[in-house]
Coordinates of C-alpha atoms in Angstrom, one line a residue:
Chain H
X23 CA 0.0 0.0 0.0
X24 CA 1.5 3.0 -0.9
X25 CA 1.7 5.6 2.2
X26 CA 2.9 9.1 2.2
X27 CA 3.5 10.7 5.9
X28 CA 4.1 14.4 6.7
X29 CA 5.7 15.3 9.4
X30 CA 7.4 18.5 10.9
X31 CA 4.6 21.1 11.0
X32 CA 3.9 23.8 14.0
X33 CA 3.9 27.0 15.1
X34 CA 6.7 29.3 13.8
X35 CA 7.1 33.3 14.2
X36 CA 6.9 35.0 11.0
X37 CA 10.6 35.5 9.7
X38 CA 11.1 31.5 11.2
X39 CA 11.9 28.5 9.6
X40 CA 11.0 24.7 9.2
X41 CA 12.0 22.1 7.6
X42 CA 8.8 19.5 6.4
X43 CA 9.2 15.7 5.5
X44 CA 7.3 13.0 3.9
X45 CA 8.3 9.7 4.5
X46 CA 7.1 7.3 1.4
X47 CA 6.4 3.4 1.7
X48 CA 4.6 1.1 -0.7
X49 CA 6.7 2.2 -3.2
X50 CA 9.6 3.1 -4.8
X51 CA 10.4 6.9 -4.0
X52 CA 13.0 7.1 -6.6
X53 CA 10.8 6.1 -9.5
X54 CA 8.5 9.3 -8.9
X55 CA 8.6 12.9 -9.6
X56 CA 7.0 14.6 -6.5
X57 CA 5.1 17.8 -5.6
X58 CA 4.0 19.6 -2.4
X59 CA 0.3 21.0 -2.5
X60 CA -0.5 23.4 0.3
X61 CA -4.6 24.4 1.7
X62 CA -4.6 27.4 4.0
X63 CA -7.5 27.0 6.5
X64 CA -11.1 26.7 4.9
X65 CA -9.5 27.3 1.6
X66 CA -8.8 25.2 -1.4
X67 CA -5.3 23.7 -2.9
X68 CA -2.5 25.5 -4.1
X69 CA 0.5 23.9 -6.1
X70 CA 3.8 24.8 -4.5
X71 CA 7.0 23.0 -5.6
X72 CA 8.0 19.9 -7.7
X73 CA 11.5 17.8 -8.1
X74 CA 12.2 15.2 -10.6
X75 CA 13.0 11.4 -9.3
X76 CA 16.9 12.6 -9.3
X77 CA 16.4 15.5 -7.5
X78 CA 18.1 17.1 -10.2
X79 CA 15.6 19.4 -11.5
X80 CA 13.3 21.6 -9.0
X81 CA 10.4 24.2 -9.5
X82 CA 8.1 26.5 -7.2
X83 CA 5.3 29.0 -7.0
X84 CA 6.2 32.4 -7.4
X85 CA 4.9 32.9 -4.0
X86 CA 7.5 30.6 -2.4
X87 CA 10.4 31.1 -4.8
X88 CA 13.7 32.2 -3.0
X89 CA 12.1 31.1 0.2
X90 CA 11.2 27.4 0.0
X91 CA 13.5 24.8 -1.2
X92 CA 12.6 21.0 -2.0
X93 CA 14.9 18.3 -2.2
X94 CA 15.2 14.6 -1.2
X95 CA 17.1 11.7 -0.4
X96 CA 15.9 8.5 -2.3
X97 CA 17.9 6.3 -0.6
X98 CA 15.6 7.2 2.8
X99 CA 12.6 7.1 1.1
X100 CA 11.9 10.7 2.4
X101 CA 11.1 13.9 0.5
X102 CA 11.6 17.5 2.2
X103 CA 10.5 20.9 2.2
X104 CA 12.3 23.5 4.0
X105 CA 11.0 26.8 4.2
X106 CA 12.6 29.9 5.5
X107 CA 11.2 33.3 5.5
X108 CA 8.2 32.6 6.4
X109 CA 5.1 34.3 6.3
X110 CA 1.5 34.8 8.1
X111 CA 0.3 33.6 4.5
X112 CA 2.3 30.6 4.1
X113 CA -0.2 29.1 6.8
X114 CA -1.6 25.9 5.7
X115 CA -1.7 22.1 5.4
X116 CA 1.1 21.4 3.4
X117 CA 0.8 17.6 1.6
X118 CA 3.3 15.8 -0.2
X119 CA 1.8 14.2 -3.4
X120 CA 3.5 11.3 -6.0
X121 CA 3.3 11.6 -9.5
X122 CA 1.9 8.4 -11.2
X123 CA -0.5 7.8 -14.3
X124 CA 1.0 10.4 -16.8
X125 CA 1.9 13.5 -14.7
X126 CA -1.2 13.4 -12.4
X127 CA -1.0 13.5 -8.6
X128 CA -2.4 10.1 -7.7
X129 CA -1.6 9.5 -3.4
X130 CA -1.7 12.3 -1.0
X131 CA -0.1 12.2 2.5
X132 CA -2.3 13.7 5.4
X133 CA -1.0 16.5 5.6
X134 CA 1.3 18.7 8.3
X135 CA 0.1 22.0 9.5
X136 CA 2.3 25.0 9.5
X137 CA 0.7 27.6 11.7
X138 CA 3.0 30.9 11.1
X139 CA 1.9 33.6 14.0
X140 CA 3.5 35.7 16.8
Chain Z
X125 CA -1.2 30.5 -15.3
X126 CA -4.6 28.6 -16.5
X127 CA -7.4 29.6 -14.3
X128 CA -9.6 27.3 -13.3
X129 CA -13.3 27.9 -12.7
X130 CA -15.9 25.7 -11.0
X131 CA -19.7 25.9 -11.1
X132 CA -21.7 25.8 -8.6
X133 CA -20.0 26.6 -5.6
X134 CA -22.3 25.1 -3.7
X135 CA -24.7 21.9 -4.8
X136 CA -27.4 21.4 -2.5
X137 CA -28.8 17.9 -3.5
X138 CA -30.5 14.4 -1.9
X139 CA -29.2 11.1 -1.6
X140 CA -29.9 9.1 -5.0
X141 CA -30.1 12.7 -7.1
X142 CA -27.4 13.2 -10.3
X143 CA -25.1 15.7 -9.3
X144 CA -23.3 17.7 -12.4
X145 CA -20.2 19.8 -11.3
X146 CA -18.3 22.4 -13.7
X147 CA -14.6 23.4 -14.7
X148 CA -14.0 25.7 -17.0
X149 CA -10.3 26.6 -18.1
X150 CA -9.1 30.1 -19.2
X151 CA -7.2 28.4 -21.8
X152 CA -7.3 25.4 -23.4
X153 CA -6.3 22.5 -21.4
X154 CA -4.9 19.0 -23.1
X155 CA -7.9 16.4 -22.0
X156 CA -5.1 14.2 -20.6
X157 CA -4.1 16.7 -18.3
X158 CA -7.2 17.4 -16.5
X159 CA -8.3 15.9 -13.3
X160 CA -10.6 15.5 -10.2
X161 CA -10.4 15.3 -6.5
X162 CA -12.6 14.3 -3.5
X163 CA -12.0 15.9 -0.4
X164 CA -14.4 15.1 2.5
X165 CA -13.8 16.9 6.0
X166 CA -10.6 16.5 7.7
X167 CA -9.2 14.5 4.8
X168 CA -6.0 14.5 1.9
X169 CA -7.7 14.6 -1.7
X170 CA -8.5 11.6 -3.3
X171 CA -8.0 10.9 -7.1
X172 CA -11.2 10.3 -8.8
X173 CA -10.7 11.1 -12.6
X174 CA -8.0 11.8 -14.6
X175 CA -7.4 12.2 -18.0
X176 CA -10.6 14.1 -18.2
X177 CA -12.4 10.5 -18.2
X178 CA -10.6 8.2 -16.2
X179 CA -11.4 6.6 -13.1
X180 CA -9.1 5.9 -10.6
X181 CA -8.3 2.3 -9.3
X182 CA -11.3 1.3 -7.0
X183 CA -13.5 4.4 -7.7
X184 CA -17.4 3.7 -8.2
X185 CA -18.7 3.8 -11.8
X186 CA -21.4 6.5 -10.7
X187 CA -18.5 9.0 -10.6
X188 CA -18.0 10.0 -14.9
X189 CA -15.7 12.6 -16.0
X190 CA -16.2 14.3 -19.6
X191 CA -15.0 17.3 -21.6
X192 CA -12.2 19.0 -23.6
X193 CA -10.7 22.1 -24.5
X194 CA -11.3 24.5 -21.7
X195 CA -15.0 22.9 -20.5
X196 CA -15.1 19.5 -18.3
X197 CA -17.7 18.3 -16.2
X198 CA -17.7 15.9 -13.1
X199 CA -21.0 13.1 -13.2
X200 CA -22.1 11.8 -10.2
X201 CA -24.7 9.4 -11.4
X202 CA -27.0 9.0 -7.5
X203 CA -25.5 10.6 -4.7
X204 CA -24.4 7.9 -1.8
X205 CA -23.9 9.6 1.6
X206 CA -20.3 9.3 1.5
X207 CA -20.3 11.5 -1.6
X208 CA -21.2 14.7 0.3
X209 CA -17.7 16.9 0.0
X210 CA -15.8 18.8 -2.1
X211 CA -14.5 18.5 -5.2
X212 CA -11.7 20.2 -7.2
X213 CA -10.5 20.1 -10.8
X214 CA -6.5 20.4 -11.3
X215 CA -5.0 20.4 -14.6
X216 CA -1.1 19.6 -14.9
X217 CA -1.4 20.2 -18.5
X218 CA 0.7 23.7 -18.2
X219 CA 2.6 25.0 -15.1
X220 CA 2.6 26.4 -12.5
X221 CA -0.1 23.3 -12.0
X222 CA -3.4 24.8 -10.6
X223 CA -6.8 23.7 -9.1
X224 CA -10.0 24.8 -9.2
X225 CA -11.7 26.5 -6.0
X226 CA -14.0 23.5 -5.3
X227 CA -17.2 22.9 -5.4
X228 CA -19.2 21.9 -2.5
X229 CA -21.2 19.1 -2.6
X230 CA -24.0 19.4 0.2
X231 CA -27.2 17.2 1.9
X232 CA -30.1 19.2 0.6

């Protein structure tokens, strides 16, 4: 069964940092492109970041470039996002998400919340 | 960055009833690129659809996804309880991906 599980979230001061994982099982990480979706409260998804299944190639939203940065390390089955900078407005539920079936995102972790507030 | 718009927000419908949910595109979105999610309370989004018509392993054949260009529409043949949510369309035809706003899918 293929399982994706965020972890790292909390409360951070605006200007903080934090530094999300997703731990993958079921399958093999290194086969998959993968992206980080992010839903403030009550609100719907946004896209935030990609990185090929080399980690070699990386994109973001404008509204996290210079700030976030996604990697990963295969051989730990773990994707990350570290974020730095951060703002009231980069509260949300941040999920990790695999790429399967021709580009689309087809498993979804649960989620970790990232509360950013003084 | 394609725009996605869905209609109704809100769907206020019975158990057993067809629901018919919107997404229309601001530019023309490749049908294999297009996509649809479930998201019931307190829960990740679940693949339901994607290439515009496809159903994901283990989804119920009353959930039918149709439509090209920049229109697509989400069937829901007869509502079961557990189909009360919300429901997004996300293309990954042209980046930045985006998503819809949802669509809420409610007991009438």
């Amino acid at each position: 069964e293929v399982q994706l599980v965020e972890s790292g979230g909390g409360l951070v001061q605006p200007g903080g940092s934090l530094r999300l994982s997703c731990a993958a099982s079921g399958f093999t990480l290194r086969s998959h492109w993968m992206h980080w979706v992010r839903q403030a409260p009550g609100k719907g998804l946004v896209w935030v970041s990609r990185i090929n299944a080399d980690g070699t190639t990386t994109d973001y939203a404008d509204s996290v470039k210079g700030r976030f940065t996604i990697s990963r390390d295969n051989a730990k089955n773990t994707l990350y996002l570290q974020m730095n900078s951060l703002r009231a407005e980069d509260t949300a539920l941040y999920y990790c998400a695999r790429v399967d079936l021709g580009g689309v995102l087809d498993n979804w972790g649960q989620g970790a919340l990232v509360t950013v507030s003084s | 960055e394609i725009v996605l718009t869905q209609s109704p927000g809100t769907l206020s419908l019975s158990p057993g009833e067809r629901a018919t949910l919107s997404c229309r595109a601001s530019q023309r979105v490749s049908s294999s690129y297009l996509a649809w999610y479930q998201q019931r309370p307190g829960q990740a989004p679940r693949l339901l659809i994607y290439g515009a018509s496809i159903r994901a392993t283990g989804i119920p054949d009353r959930f039918s996804g149709s439509g090209s260009g920049t229109d697509f529409t989400l069937t829901i043949s007869r509502l079961e309880p557990e189909d009360f949510a919300v429901y997004y369309c996300h293309q990954y035809d042209i980046s930045p991906r985006t998503f819809g706003q949802g669509t809420k899918v409610e007991i009438k």
